[in-house]
CSV table of C-alpha atoms in Angstrom, one decimal:
chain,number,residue,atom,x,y,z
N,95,UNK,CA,76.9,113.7,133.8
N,96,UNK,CA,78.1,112.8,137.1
N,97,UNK,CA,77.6,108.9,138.0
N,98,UNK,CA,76.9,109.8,141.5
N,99,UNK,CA,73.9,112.2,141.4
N,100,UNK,CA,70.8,111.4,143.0
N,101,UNK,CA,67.7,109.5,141.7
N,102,UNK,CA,65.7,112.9,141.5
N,103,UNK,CA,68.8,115.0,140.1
N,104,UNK,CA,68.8,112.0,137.5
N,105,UNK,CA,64.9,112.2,136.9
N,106,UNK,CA,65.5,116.1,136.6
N,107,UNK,CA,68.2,115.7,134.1
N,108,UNK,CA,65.9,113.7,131.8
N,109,UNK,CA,62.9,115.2,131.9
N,110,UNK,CA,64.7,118.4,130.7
N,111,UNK,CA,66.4,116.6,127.6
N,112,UNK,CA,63.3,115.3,126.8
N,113,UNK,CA,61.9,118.6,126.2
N,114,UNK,CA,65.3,120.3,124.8
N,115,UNK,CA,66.5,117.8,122.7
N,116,UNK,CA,65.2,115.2,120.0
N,117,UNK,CA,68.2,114.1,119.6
N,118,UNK,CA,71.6,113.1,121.6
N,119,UNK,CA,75.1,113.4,120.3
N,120,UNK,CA,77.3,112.1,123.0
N,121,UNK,CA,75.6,111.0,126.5
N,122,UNK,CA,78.7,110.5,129.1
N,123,UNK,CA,79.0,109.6,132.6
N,124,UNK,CA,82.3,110.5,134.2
N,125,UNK,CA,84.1,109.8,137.7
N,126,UNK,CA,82.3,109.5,140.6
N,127,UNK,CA,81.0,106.6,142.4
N,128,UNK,CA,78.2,105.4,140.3
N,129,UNK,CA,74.9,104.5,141.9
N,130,UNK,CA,73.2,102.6,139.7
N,131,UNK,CA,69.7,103.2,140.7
N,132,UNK,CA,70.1,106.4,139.9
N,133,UNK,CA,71.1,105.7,135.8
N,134,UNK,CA,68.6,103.3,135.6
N,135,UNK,CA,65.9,106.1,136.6
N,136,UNK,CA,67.9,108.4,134.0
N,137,UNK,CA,67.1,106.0,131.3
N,138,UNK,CA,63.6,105.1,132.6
N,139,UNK,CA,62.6,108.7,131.8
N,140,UNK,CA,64.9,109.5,129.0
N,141,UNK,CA,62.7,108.8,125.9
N,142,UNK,CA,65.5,110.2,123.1
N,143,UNK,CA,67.7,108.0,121.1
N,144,UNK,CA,71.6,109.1,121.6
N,145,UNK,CA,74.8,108.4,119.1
N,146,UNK,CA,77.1,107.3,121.3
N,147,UNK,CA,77.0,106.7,124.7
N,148,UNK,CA,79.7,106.4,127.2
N,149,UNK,CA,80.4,105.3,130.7
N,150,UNK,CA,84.3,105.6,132.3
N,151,UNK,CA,83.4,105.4,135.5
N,152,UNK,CA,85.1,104.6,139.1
N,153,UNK,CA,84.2,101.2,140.9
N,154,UNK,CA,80.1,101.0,141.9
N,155,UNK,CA,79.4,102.6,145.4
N,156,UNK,CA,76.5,100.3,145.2
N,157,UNK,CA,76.0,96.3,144.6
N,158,UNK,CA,73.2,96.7,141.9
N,159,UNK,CA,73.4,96.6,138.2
N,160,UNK,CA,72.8,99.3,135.6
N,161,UNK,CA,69.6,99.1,133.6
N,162,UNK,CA,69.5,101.0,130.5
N,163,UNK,CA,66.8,99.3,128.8
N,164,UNK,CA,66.3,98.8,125.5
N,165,UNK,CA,69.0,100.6,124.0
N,166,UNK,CA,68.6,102.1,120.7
N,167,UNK,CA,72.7,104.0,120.7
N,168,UNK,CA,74.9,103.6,117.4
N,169,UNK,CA,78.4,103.5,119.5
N,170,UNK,CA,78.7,102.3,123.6
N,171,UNK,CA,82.1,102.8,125.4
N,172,UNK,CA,82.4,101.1,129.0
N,173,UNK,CA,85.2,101.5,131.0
N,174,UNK,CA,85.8,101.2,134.7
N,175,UNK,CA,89.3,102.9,136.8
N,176,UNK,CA,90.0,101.0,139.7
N,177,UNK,CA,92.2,98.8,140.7
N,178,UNK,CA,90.0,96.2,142.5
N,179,UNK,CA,88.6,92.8,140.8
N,180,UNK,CA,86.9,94.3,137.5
N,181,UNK,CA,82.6,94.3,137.3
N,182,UNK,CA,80.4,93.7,135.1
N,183,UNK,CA,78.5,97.0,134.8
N,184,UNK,CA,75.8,95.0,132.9
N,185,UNK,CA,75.1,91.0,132.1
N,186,UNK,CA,74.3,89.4,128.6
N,187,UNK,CA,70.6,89.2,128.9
N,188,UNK,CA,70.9,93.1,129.1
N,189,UNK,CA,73.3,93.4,126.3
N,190,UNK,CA,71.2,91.0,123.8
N,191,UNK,CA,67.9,94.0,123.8
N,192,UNK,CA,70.2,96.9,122.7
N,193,UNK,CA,70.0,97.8,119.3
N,194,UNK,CA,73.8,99.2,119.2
N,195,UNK,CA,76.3,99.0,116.0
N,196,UNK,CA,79.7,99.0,117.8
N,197,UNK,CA,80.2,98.2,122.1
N,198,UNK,CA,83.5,98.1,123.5
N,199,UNK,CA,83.7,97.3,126.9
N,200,UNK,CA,87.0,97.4,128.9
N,201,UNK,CA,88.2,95.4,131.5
N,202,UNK,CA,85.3,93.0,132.9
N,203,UNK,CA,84.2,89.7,134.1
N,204,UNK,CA,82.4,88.0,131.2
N,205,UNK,CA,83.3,84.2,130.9
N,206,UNK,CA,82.9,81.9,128.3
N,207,UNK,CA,79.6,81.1,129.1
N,208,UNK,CA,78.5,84.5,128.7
N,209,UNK,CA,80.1,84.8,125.1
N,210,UNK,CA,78.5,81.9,124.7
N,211,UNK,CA,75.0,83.1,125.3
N,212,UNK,CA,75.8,86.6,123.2
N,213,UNK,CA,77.3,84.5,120.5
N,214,UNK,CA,73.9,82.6,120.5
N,215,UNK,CA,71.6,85.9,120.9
N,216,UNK,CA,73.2,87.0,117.7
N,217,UNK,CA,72.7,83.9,115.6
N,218,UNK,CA,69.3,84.1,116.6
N,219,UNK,CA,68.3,87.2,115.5
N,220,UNK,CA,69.8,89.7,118.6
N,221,UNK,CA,71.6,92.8,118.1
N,222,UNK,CA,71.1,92.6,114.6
N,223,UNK,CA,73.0,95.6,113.6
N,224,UNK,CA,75.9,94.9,116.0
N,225,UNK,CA,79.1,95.4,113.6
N,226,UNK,CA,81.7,95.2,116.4
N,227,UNK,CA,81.9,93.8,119.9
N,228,UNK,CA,84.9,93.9,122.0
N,229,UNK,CA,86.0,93.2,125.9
N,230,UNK,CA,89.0,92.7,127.3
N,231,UNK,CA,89.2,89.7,129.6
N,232,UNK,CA,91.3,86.4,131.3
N,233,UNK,CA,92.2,83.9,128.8
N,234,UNK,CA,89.4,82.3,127.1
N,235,UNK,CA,88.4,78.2,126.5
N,236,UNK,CA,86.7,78.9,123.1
N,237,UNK,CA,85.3,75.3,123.1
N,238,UNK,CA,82.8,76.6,126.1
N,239,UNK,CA,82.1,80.2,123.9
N,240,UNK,CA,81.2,77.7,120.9
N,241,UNK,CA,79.5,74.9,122.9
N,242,UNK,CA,76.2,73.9,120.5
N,243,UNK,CA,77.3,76.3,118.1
N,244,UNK,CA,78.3,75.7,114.4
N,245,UNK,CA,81.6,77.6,113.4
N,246,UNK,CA,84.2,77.4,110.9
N,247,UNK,CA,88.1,77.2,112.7
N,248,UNK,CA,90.6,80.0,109.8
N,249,UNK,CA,93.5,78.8,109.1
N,250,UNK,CA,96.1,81.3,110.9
N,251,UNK,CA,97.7,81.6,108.0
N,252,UNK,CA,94.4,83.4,107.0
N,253,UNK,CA,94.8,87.4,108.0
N,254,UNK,CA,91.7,89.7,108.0
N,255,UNK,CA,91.5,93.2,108.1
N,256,UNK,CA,88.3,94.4,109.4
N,257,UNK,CA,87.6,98.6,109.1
N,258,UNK,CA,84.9,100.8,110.5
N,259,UNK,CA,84.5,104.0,112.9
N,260,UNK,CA,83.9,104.2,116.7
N,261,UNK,CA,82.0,107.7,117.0
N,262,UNK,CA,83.8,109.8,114.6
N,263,UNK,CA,86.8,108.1,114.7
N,264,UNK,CA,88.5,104.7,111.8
N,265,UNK,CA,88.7,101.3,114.4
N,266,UNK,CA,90.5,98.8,113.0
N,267,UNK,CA,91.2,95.4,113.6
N,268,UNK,CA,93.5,92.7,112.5
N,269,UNK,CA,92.3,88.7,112.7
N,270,UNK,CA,94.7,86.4,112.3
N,271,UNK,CA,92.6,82.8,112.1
N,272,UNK,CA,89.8,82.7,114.4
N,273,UNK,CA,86.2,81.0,114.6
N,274,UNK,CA,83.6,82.0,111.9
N,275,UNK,CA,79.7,81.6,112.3
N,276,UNK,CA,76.9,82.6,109.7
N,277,UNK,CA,73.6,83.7,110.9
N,278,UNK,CA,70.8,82.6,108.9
N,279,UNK,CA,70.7,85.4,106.4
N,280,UNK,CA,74.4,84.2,105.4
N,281,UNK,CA,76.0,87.2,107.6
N,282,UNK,CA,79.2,86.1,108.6
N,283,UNK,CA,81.1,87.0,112.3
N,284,UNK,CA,84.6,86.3,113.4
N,285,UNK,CA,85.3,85.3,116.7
N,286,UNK,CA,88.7,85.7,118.7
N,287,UNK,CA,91.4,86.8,121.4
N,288,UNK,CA,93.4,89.0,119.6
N,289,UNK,CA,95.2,91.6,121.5
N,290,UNK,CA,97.5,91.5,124.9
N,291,UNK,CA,97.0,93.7,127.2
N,292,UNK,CA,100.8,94.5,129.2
N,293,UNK,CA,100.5,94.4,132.5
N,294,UNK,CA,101.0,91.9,135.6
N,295,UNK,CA,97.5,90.0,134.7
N,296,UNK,CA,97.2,88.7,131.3
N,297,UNK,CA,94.4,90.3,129.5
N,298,UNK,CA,93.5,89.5,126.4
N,299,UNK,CA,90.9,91.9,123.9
N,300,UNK,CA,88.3,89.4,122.6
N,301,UNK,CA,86.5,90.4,119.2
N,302,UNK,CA,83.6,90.0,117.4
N,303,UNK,CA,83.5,91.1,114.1
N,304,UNK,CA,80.2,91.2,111.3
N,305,UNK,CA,81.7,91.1,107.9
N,306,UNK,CA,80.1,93.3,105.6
N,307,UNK,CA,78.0,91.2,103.4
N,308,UNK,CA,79.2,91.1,99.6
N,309,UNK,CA,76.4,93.2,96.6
């Protein structure tokens, strides 16, 4: 779908998907300037749950934020082309309603206090079927990300493979050290930087991984 249709093009969209479709393979929005009033009135309207859903957008026409609600999507790709300052297409307390396995966001703007609230969230009971979380972002001070939260620092002599899919797709990721937390239920995460991105600006991929837990 194109990111820069109109608020009634959008509510036109959904209302015939509702009554087409029970279900939703692959939901994408691609090019255009996005106006993000007009997906948040897609997804006020849209009452069908979608498998993967995808946003690679160019930067927002508009200064307002993208509400999807409360997600219910197995796989979420967000990426933004441009070559200005990177946005945030949508902030934490957003992200910690969604009920999503696997999010990958591209370049954005989240800082250590943000990571710090989603690192929280989870603990807490948010997002509980997240398996994999990734952004890719500036160098990161993980003492703010685990301010007030109890971890476990690997030895990097430790190495982790972690496996699962991204839509149909094996992901696969490789953690060298990092920071472990357990949720109450004994579910264990791994936290870290892990992959440079080339480029002029250092960029780093920072991963969240849930461990499958052992029968």
């Amino acid at each position: 779908m194109n990111p820069s249709s109109s608020i009634e093009q959008m509510f036109a969209v959904a209302e015939w998907m509702n009554s087409m479709q029970p279900e939703i393979w692959l939901c994408e929005f691609h090019d255009g300037l996005v106006k993000s009033d007009s997906i948040t009135r897609f997804f006020e309207i849209a009452n069908f749950p979608i498998r993967f859903l995808s946003f690679e957008v160019i930067q927002r026409s508009d200064k307002g934020p993208i509400n999807c609600g409360a997600l219910n999507v197995e796989d979420i790709s967000v990426a933004t082309r441009t070559n200005a300052d990177p946005v945030n297409w949508f902030n934490v307390e957003q992200i910690k309603t969604w009920n999503c396995v696997r999010l990958m966001l591209m370049v954005c703007k989240f800082e250590e206090r943000d990571l710090n609230q989603l690192v929280k969230g989870w603990l807490n009971g948010c997002n509980s079927r997240l398996e994999f979380f990734s952004a890719v972002l500036d160098p990161l001070d993980f003492n703010i990300i685990l301010e007030d939260v109890e971890f476990e620092e690997r030895d990097e002599t430790l190495t982790r493979l972690f496996h699962t899919s991204f839509t149909t797709l094996p992901l696969s990721r490789t953690f060298i050290g990092g920071y472990d937390i357990t949720r109450s239920d004994g579910t264990v995460a791994t936290l870290q930087q892990i992959n440079r991105f080339p480029g002029p600006r250092p960029m780093w991929e920072f991963a969240m991984a849930v461990w499958p837990q052992e029968l």
